[in-house]
CSV table of C-alpha atoms (C1' of nucleotides) in Angstrom, one decimal:
chain,number,residue,atom,x,y,z
A,29,VAL,CA,70.2,-146.0,179.4
A,30,THR,CA,67.9,-143.0,178.9
A,31,THR,CA,67.1,-141.4,182.2
A,32,ALA,CA,64.8,-138.4,182.2
A,33,SER,CA,61.3,-139.2,183.2
A,34,ASP,CA,58.5,-137.1,181.9
A,35,SER,CA,55.6,-138.2,184.0
A,36,GLY,CA,57.0,-137.5,187.5
A,37,ALA,CA,55.2,-140.6,188.9
A,38,ALA,CA,57.0,-142.1,191.8
A,39,PRO,CA,58.0,-145.8,191.4
A,40,ALA,CA,56.3,-148.3,193.6
A,41,THR,CA,59.4,-148.9,195.6
A,42,ALA,CA,62.7,-147.0,195.3
A,43,ALA,CA,64.7,-150.2,194.9
A,44,ALA,CA,62.4,-151.6,192.2
A,45,GLY,CA,62.7,-148.3,190.3
A,46,ASP,CA,66.5,-148.7,190.1
A,47,LYS,CA,66.8,-152.2,188.8
A,48,PRO,CA,68.1,-152.2,185.2
A,49,LEU,CA,65.9,-154.1,182.8
A,50,ARG,CA,66.7,-156.3,179.8
A,51,ILE,CA,64.9,-155.8,176.5
A,52,GLY,CA,62.5,-158.7,177.0
A,53,GLU,CA,61.4,-157.3,180.4
A,54,LEU,CA,61.0,-153.8,179.0
A,55,ALA,CA,59.0,-155.2,176.1
A,56,GLU,CA,56.7,-157.2,178.4
A,57,LEU,CA,56.2,-154.4,180.9
A,58,SER,CA,55.2,-152.0,178.1
A,59,GLY,CA,53.1,-154.3,176.0
A,60,THR,CA,55.2,-154.9,173.0
A,61,THR,CA,58.1,-157.2,171.7
A,62,PRO,CA,61.9,-157.0,171.7
A,63,ARG,CA,61.9,-156.8,167.9
A,64,THR,CA,59.6,-153.7,168.0
A,65,ILE,CA,61.9,-152.0,170.5
A,66,ARG,CA,65.0,-152.7,168.4
A,67,TYR,CA,63.1,-151.4,165.3
A,68,TRP,CA,62.1,-148.2,167.1
A,69,GLU,CA,65.6,-147.7,168.3
A,70,GLU,CA,66.9,-148.1,164.7
A,71,LEU,CA,64.4,-145.4,163.5
A,72,GLY,CA,65.5,-143.1,166.3
A,73,LEU,CA,62.1,-143.2,168.1
A,74,LEU,CA,64.0,-144.6,171.1
A,75,ASP,CA,67.4,-143.6,172.4
A,76,ALA,CA,70.2,-145.9,171.3
A,77,GLY,CA,72.1,-145.5,174.5
A,78,SER,CA,75.2,-144.0,172.9
A,79,ASP,CA,77.9,-146.5,174.0
A,80,ARG,CA,77.0,-150.2,173.7
A,81,ALA,CA,79.7,-152.5,172.4
A,82,GLU,CA,78.6,-154.5,169.3
A,83,GLY,CA,76.8,-157.7,170.4
A,84,LYS,CA,76.4,-156.6,174.0
A,85,HIS,CA,73.0,-156.6,175.7
A,86,ARG,CA,70.8,-153.5,175.8
A,87,SER,CA,69.9,-152.2,179.3
A,88,TYR,CA,66.9,-150.1,180.3
A,89,SER,CA,65.5,-148.2,183.2
A,90,HIS,CA,62.0,-147.9,184.5
A,91,ALA,CA,61.7,-144.5,182.9
A,92,ASP,CA,62.1,-146.3,179.6
A,93,VAL,CA,59.1,-148.4,180.5
A,94,GLU,CA,57.0,-145.2,180.9
A,95,ARG,CA,58.2,-143.9,177.6
A,96,VAL,CA,57.7,-147.1,175.6
A,97,SER,CA,54.3,-147.7,177.2
A,98,GLU,CA,53.2,-144.3,176.1
A,99,ILE,CA,54.4,-144.8,172.5
A,100,VAL,CA,52.6,-148.1,172.4
A,101,ARG,CA,49.4,-146.5,173.8
A,102,LEU,CA,49.5,-143.6,171.3
A,103,ARG,CA,50.1,-146.0,168.4
A,104,ASN,CA,47.3,-148.2,169.4
A,105,LEU,CA,44.8,-145.5,170.2
A,106,LEU,CA,45.5,-142.9,167.5
A,107,GLY,CA,46.7,-145.2,164.7
A,108,LEU,CA,49.5,-142.9,163.6
A,109,SER,CA,52.4,-143.8,161.4
A,110,LEU,CA,55.7,-144.0,163.2
A,111,GLU,CA,56.7,-140.8,161.4
A,112,GLU,CA,53.7,-139.0,162.8
A,113,LEU,CA,54.4,-140.5,166.2
A,114,SER,CA,57.9,-139.4,165.9
A,115,SER,CA,57.1,-135.8,165.5
A,116,LEU,CA,54.5,-136.0,168.3
A,117,LEU,CA,57.2,-137.4,170.5
A,118,GLU,CA,59.7,-134.8,169.5
A,119,ALA,CA,57.1,-132.2,170.5
A,120,GLU,CA,56.9,-134.0,173.9
A,121,ARG,CA,60.7,-133.8,174.3
A,122,GLY,CA,60.3,-130.1,173.5
A,123,ARG,CA,57.8,-129.8,176.3
A,124,ALA,CA,60.2,-131.5,178.7
A,125,HIS,CA,62.8,-128.9,177.6
A,126,LEU,CA,60.3,-126.1,178.2
A,127,ARG,CA,59.6,-127.3,181.7
A,128,GLU,CA,63.3,-127.3,182.4
A,129,GLU,CA,63.6,-123.8,181.1
A,130,LEU,CA,60.6,-122.8,183.2
A,131,SER,CA,62.2,-123.9,186.4
A,132,HIS,CA,65.2,-121.7,185.7
A,133,THR,CA,63.6,-118.5,184.7
A,134,GLU,CA,62.2,-115.8,187.1
A,135,SER,CA,60.9,-113.2,184.7
A,136,PRO,CA,57.1,-113.3,184.7
A,137,ALA,CA,57.0,-112.3,181.0
A,138,GLU,CA,59.3,-115.2,180.1
A,139,ARG,CA,57.4,-117.6,182.3
A,140,ARG,CA,54.2,-116.6,180.6
A,141,ARG,CA,55.7,-117.1,177.1
A,142,ILE,CA,56.9,-120.6,178.0
A,143,LEU,CA,53.6,-121.6,179.7
A,144,GLU,CA,51.7,-120.5,176.6
A,145,GLN,CA,53.9,-122.7,174.4
A,146,LEU,CA,53.3,-125.6,176.7
A,147,ARG,CA,49.5,-125.0,176.5
A,148,GLY,CA,49.7,-124.9,172.7
A,149,HIS,CA,51.3,-128.3,172.6
A,150,ILE,CA,48.9,-129.9,175.0
A,151,ASP,CA,45.9,-128.4,173.2
A,152,ALA,CA,47.0,-129.8,169.9
A,153,GLN,CA,47.4,-133.3,171.3
A,154,LEU,CA,44.0,-133.0,173.1
A,155,GLU,CA,42.3,-132.0,169.9
A,156,LEU,CA,43.7,-135.1,168.2
A,157,VAL,CA,42.4,-137.3,171.0
A,158,ARG,CA,39.0,-135.6,171.1
A,159,GLY,CA,38.5,-135.9,167.4
A,160,ARG,CA,39.0,-139.7,167.6
A,161,ARG,CA,36.7,-139.9,170.6
A,162,ARG,CA,34.0,-138.0,168.8
A,163,GLU,CA,34.1,-140.6,165.9
A,164,LEU,CA,34.0,-143.4,168.4
A,165,ASP,CA,31.1,-141.8,170.2
A,166,GLN,CA,29.2,-141.6,166.9
A,167,LEU,CA,29.9,-145.3,166.2
A,168,ALA,CA,28.9,-146.3,169.7
A,169,GLY,CA,25.7,-144.2,169.4
A,170,GLU,CA,24.7,-146.0,166.2
A,171,LEU,CA,25.3,-149.4,167.7
A,172,GLU,CA,23.2,-148.4,170.8
A,173,ASP,CA,20.4,-147.4,168.5
A,174,LYS,CA,20.5,-150.8,166.9
A,175,GLN,CA,20.6,-152.5,170.3
A,176,ARG,CA,17.6,-150.5,171.5
A,177,ARG,CA,15.6,-151.4,168.4
A,178,VAL,CA,16.3,-155.1,168.9
A,179,ARG,CA,15.4,-154.8,172.6
A,180,GLU,CA,12.1,-153.2,171.7
A,181,ARG,CA,11.3,-156.0,169.3
A,182,LEU,CA,12.3,-158.6,171.9
A,183,GLY,CA,9.8,-156.9,174.3
A,184,GLU,CA,7.0,-157.4,171.7
A,185,THR,CA,7.5,-161.1,171.5
A,186,THR,CA,5.8,-163.3,174.0
A,187,GLY,CA,7.8,-165.3,176.4
B,20,VAL,CA,27.6,-155.3,141.6
B,21,THR,CA,26.7,-156.2,145.1
B,22,THR,CA,23.2,-155.0,145.9
B,23,ALA,CA,21.9,-155.7,149.4
B,24,SER,CA,22.0,-152.6,151.6
B,25,ASP,CA,22.3,-153.2,155.3
B,26,SER,CA,21.6,-149.7,156.6
B,27,GLY,CA,18.2,-149.0,155.0
B,28,ALA,CA,19.1,-145.4,154.6
B,29,ALA,CA,17.2,-143.8,151.7
B,30,PRO,CA,19.5,-142.3,149.0
B,31,ALA,CA,19.3,-138.5,148.6
B,32,THR,CA,17.5,-138.8,145.3
B,33,ALA,CA,16.2,-142.0,143.7
B,34,ALA,CA,18.0,-141.2,140.5
B,35,ALA,CA,21.4,-140.6,142.1
B,36,GLY,CA,21.1,-143.8,144.0
B,37,ASP,CA,20.9,-145.8,140.8
B,38,LYS,CA,23.8,-144.4,138.9
B,39,PRO,CA,26.6,-147.1,138.6
B,40,LEU,CA,30.0,-146.0,139.9
B,41,ARG,CA,33.5,-146.6,138.7
B,42,ILE,CA,36.1,-147.7,141.1
B,43,GLY,CA,37.7,-144.2,141.5
B,44,GLU,CA,34.3,-142.7,142.4
B,45,LEU,CA,33.6,-145.5,144.9
B,46,ALA,CA,37.1,-145.0,146.4
B,47,GLU,CA,36.7,-141.2,146.8
B,48,LEU,CA,33.1,-141.4,148.1
B,49,SER,CA,34.2,-144.0,150.8
B,50,GLY,CA,37.5,-142.4,151.7
B,51,THR,CA,40.0,-144.8,150.3
B,52,THR,CA,41.9,-145.6,147.1
B,53,PRO,CA,41.2,-147.9,144.0
B,54,ARG,CA,44.2,-150.0,145.0
B,55,THR,CA,42.8,-150.7,148.4
B,56,ILE,CA,39.4,-151.7,146.9
B,57,ARG,CA,41.0,-154.1,144.5
B,58,TYR,CA,43.1,-155.6,147.3
B,59,TRP,CA,40.0,-156.1,149.5
B,60,GLU,CA,38.3,-157.7,146.6
B,61,GLU,CA,41.2,-160.0,146.2
B,62,LEU,CA,41.1,-161.0,149.8
B,63,GLY,CA,37.3,-161.6,149.7
B,64,LEU,CA,36.4,-158.7,151.9
B,65,LEU,CA,34.5,-157.3,149.0
B,66,ASP,CA,32.3,-159.1,146.5
B,67,ALA,CA,34.1,-159.7,143.2
B,68,GLY,CA,30.9,-159.3,141.2
B,69,SER,CA,30.9,-162.8,139.7
B,70,ASP,CA,31.1,-162.1,136.0
B,71,ARG,CA,33.5,-159.5,134.8
B,72,ALA,CA,35.5,-160.2,131.7
B,73,GLU,CA,39.3,-159.9,132.2
B,74,GLY,CA,40.4,-156.3,131.7
B,75,LYS,CA,36.9,-154.8,131.8
B,76,HIS,CA,36.0,-152.1,134.3
B,77,ARG,CA,34.5,-152.8,137.7
B,78,SER,CA,31.1,-151.3,138.4
B,79,TYR,CA,29.6,-150.4,141.7
B,80,SER,CA,26.3,-149.3,143.3
B,81,HIS,CA,25.6,-146.8,146.1
B,82,ALA,CA,25.1,-149.7,148.4
B,83,ASP,CA,28.7,-150.5,147.8
B,84,VAL,CA,29.6,-147.0,149.0
B,85,GLU,CA,27.9,-147.7,152.3
B,86,ARG,CA,29.7,-151.0,152.7
B,87,VAL,CA,33.2,-149.8,151.9
B,88,SER,CA,32.7,-146.6,154.0
B,89,GLU,CA,31.8,-148.8,156.9
B,90,ILE,CA,34.9,-151.0,156.5
B,91,VAL,CA,37.1,-147.9,156.2
B,92,ARG,CA,35.5,-146.5,159.3
B,93,LEU,CA,35.9,-149.7,161.4
B,94,ARG,CA,39.5,-150.1,160.2
B,95,ASN,CA,40.4,-146.5,161.1
B,96,LEU,CA,38.7,-146.5,164.5
B,97,LEU,CA,39.3,-150.0,165.8
B,98,GLY,CA,42.7,-150.7,164.3
B,99,LEU,CA,41.8,-154.3,163.4
B,100,SER,CA,43.7,-156.5,161.0
B,101,LEU,CA,41.9,-157.3,157.8
B,102,GLU,CA,41.4,-160.8,159.0
B,103,GLU,CA,39.7,-159.6,162.2
B,104,LEU,CA,37.7,-157.1,160.1
B,105,SER,CA,36.8,-160.0,157.8
B,106,SER,CA,35.2,-162.0,160.6
B,107,LEU,CA,33.4,-159.0,162.0
B,108,LEU,CA,32.0,-158.3,158.5
B,109,GLU,CA,31.0,-161.9,158.2
B,110,ALA,CA,29.1,-161.6,161.4
B,111,GLU,CA,27.4,-158.6,159.9
B,112,ARG,CA,26.4,-160.5,156.8
B,113,GLY,CA,25.1,-163.1,159.3
B,114,ARG,CA,23.0,-160.4,160.9
B,115,ALA,CA,21.5,-159.4,157.5
B,116,HIS,CA,20.6,-163.0,157.0
B,117,LEU,CA,19.0,-163.2,160.4
B,118,ARG,CA,16.9,-160.1,159.6
B,119,GLU,CA,15.8,-161.8,156.4
B,120,GLU,CA,14.8,-164.9,158.4
B,121,LEU,CA,13.0,-162.8,160.9
B,122,SER,CA,10.8,-161.2,158.3
B,123,HIS,CA,9.7,-164.7,157.2
B,124,THR,CA,8.9,-166.3,160.5
B,125,GLU,CA,5.7,-166.0,162.5
B,126,SER,CA,6.4,-168.2,165.4
B,127,PRO,CA,7.1,-166.1,168.5
B,128,ALA,CA,9.6,-168.6,169.9
B,129,GLU,CA,11.5,-168.6,166.6
B,130,ARG,CA,11.4,-164.8,166.4
B,131,ARG,CA,12.7,-164.6,170.0
B,132,ARG,CA,15.6,-166.9,169.2
B,133,ILE,CA,16.6,-164.9,166.1
B,134,LEU,CA,16.3,-161.5,167.9
B,135,GLU,CA,18.5,-162.8,170.8
B,136,GLN,CA,21.2,-163.8,168.3
B,137,LEU,CA,21.0,-160.3,166.7
B,138,ARG,CA,21.3,-158.8,170.2
B,139,GLY,CA,24.4,-161.0,170.9
B,140,HIS,CA,26.2,-159.8,167.8
B,141,ILE,CA,25.4,-156.1,168.4
B,142,ASP,CA,26.5,-156.4,172.1
B,143,ALA,CA,29.8,-157.9,171.1
B,144,GLN,CA,30.6,-155.1,168.6
B,145,LEU,CA,29.4,-152.5,171.1
B,146,GLU,CA,31.8,-153.9,173.8
B,147,LEU,CA,34.7,-153.6,171.3
B,148,VAL,CA,33.8,-149.9,170.6
B,149,ARG,CA,33.2,-149.1,174.3
B,150,GLY,CA,36.6,-150.6,175.3
B,151,ARG,CA,38.4,-148.4,172.8
B,152,ARG,CA,36.4,-145.4,174.0
B,153,ARG,CA,37.3,-146.0,177.6
B,154,GLU,CA,41.0,-146.0,176.7
B,155,LEU,CA,40.6,-142.8,174.8
B,156,ASP,CA,38.6,-141.2,177.6
B,157,GLN,CA,41.4,-142.1,180.0
B,158,LEU,CA,44.0,-140.5,177.6
B,159,ALA,CA,41.9,-137.4,177.2
B,160,GLY,CA,41.4,-137.1,180.9
B,161,GLU,CA,45.2,-137.2,181.5
B,162,LEU,CA,45.7,-134.5,178.9
B,163,GLU,CA,43.0,-132.3,180.4
B,164,ASP,CA,44.7,-132.6,183.8
B,165,LYS,CA,47.9,-131.4,182.2
B,166,GLN,CA,46.1,-128.6,180.5
B,167,ARG,CA,44.4,-127.5,183.8
B,168,ARG,CA,47.8,-127.4,185.6
B,169,VAL,CA,49.3,-125.2,182.9
B,170,ARG,CA,46.3,-122.9,183.0
B,171,GLU,CA,46.6,-122.6,186.8
B,172,ARG,CA,50.2,-121.6,186.5
B,173,LEU,CA,49.4,-119.2,183.7
B,174,GLY,CA,46.9,-117.6,186.1
B,175,GLU,CA,49.7,-117.2,188.7
B,176,THR,CA,51.9,-115.2,186.4
B,177,THR,CA,51.3,-111.4,186.1
B,178,GLY,CA,50.1,-109.9,182.9
C,28,DT,C1',78.5,-175.5,183.4
C,29,DT,C1',73.9,-175.5,181.9
C,30,DG,C1',69.9,-172.6,180.1
C,31,DC,C1',68.0,-168.9,179.3
C,32,DT,C1',67.8,-164.5,177.0
C,33,DC,C1',70.2,-161.8,174.3
C,34,DC,C1',72.8,-160.4,169.8
C,35,DT,C1',73.0,-159.4,164.5
C,36,DC,C1',71.7,-160.5,159.9
C,37,DA,C1',68.3,-161.5,156.7
C,38,DC,C1',64.3,-163.1,154.6
C,39,DG,C1',58.9,-163.3,155.2
C,40,DT,C1',54.5,-160.9,155.7
C,41,DC,C1',50.6,-157.7,155.8
C,42,DA,C1',48.3,-153.9,153.7
C,43,DC,C1',48.7,-151.5,150.7
C,44,DG,C1',51.7,-147.5,147.2
C,45,DT,C1',53.6,-146.7,142.9
C,46,DG,C1',54.9,-147.0,138.4
C,47,DA,C1',54.9,-149.7,133.5
C,48,DG,C1',52.6,-150.7,129.7
C,49,DG,C1',48.3,-151.3,127.7
C,50,DT,C1',43.1,-151.1,126.9
C,51,DG,C1',38.1,-149.2,127.7
C,52,DG,C1',34.3,-145.9,127.6
C,53,DC,C1',31.9,-141.2,127.8
D,24,DT,C1',39.4,-138.9,118.1
D,25,DT,C1',41.4,-137.1,122.2
D,26,DG,C1',41.8,-137.7,127.5
D,27,DC,C1',40.7,-139.4,131.1
D,28,DT,C1',40.2,-143.4,134.1
D,29,DC,C1',40.5,-147.9,134.1
D,30,DC,C1',43.0,-152.7,133.6
D,31,DT,C1',46.8,-156.2,135.2
D,32,DC,C1',51.3,-157.4,136.6
D,33,DA,C1',54.9,-156.6,139.6
D,34,DC,C1',58.2,-154.4,142.4
D,35,DG,C1',58.6,-151.1,146.6
D,36,DT,C1',57.5,-149.8,151.4
D,37,DC,C1',56.3,-149.6,156.2
D,38,DA,C1',56.2,-151.9,160.6
D,39,DC,C1',57.3,-155.3,162.2
D,40,DG,C1',57.5,-161.4,162.7
D,41,DT,C1',60.4,-165.2,162.4
D,42,DG,C1',64.0,-168.2,162.1
D,43,DA,C1',69.5,-169.0,161.8
D,44,DG,C1',73.6,-169.2,163.9
D,45,DG,C1',76.1,-167.4,167.5
D,46,DT,C1',77.5,-165.1,172.1
D,47,DG,C1',76.5,-163.0,176.9
D,48,DG,C1',75.4,-163.0,181.8
D,49,DC,C1',73.0,-164.6,186.3
DNA sequence: TTGCTCCTCACGTCACGTGAGGTGGC
DNA sequence: TTGCTCCTCACGTCACGTGAGGTGGC
C-alpha cells in the first residue's frame, strides 16, 4: 500500500519485487507478527493504506518489508519506546523528503543547506548507535577479562 | 540484606561501604526506581531479606548496589525478558558457588573441572554480548556509509 | 468447495508507573 | 514534632499475545 522505498536497494528479481504480500508474509519476512503490524498501524507507525473496506485484507509491497524490518531492527537494538521510535522514523521520512527536494534544486547554496540538514540527522542517529556500542564494548571487555583470568588458571592446573 | 559481592571491587572508603541504604538510595545509585526493585524482589530476582516485619523499611548494602546495577545494565543492553535475565543471574550465582568450591579444593583434576565449567558460563554470556555487538556494528557501518556519501556531496557543492 | 489466512473485538500479560491512604525513622 | 521517605494495595499503561467468532480469497 505504501510505496516509497528509502533504501534504494534493487529487489532480487523485478517480478518478485512486485508481488503484493499479505500481512502474515510481511510479518515473517520482517521478523515480527501480524498482531504487531496491526498495532503499529493503529499507532500510526505504519501507513494505514487509506482506503481499505472494513474487514478486507491488508496488502503490502516489498518496500514495506524494508520499512518494517528496519523498525524491528531499531527496536531490538536500541530498545526505544514506540514513541521514541516514532519520532526517529518521522525524522527519517523528513530525510526522504529532503532528498526529494535535493533532486529538484539547482542552487548550490540551497543544495548545501539541504545536505547539511541530512548530515545532522544522520549524525544524531549515529551517536545513538555509537553510544550503545560503547556500552556493549565495555561489557564485552569485562567478560573477556574474566575469561582470560579463568584461562590463566586453567593453564596453571596440570593435565 | 544480601551480602555476598561477586565483583570483588573494593569500596571507595571502608566506612561508606558499610552504611546501610534505603530503597530510594539503592534505586538512584543503580539507575532504576523503588517500584522496580520491589517488583524484582517479588519475582525473586532479588533477595527478599528473609525477616522483615510487615510494613517495615527495606535495608540494603553496597553489594546490593553492585547486583542491581548489573541487572539494570544487562536489561538495558541485552533486552532480555526478566525470565531470561533470571536464568542468566542464576547461572551467575552458580558461578559464585563454583568459585567458592574452587577455593576449597586441592585436587588438580577437580580444580580443572570447576574452572572449565566457569569458562563455559563466561563463554556463553560473551557470545550473547558479541552477537549484539555485531548487529550494532553492522547498523553503525551502514550509517557511516550514508554519512560519507553526504559528506562527499557536500564537498562537491561550492562554498 | 474445502482450508487456509485473514478480519475485528476484547480480554490477558509482562514490566513496571502512579496515586491513595497510612506508618516509620533521622 | 515536622518532613521526608518509606510501606502496601490496587488500578493504569505500554506493547503486544491469545483466543472467539466470523468472513475473504487462491
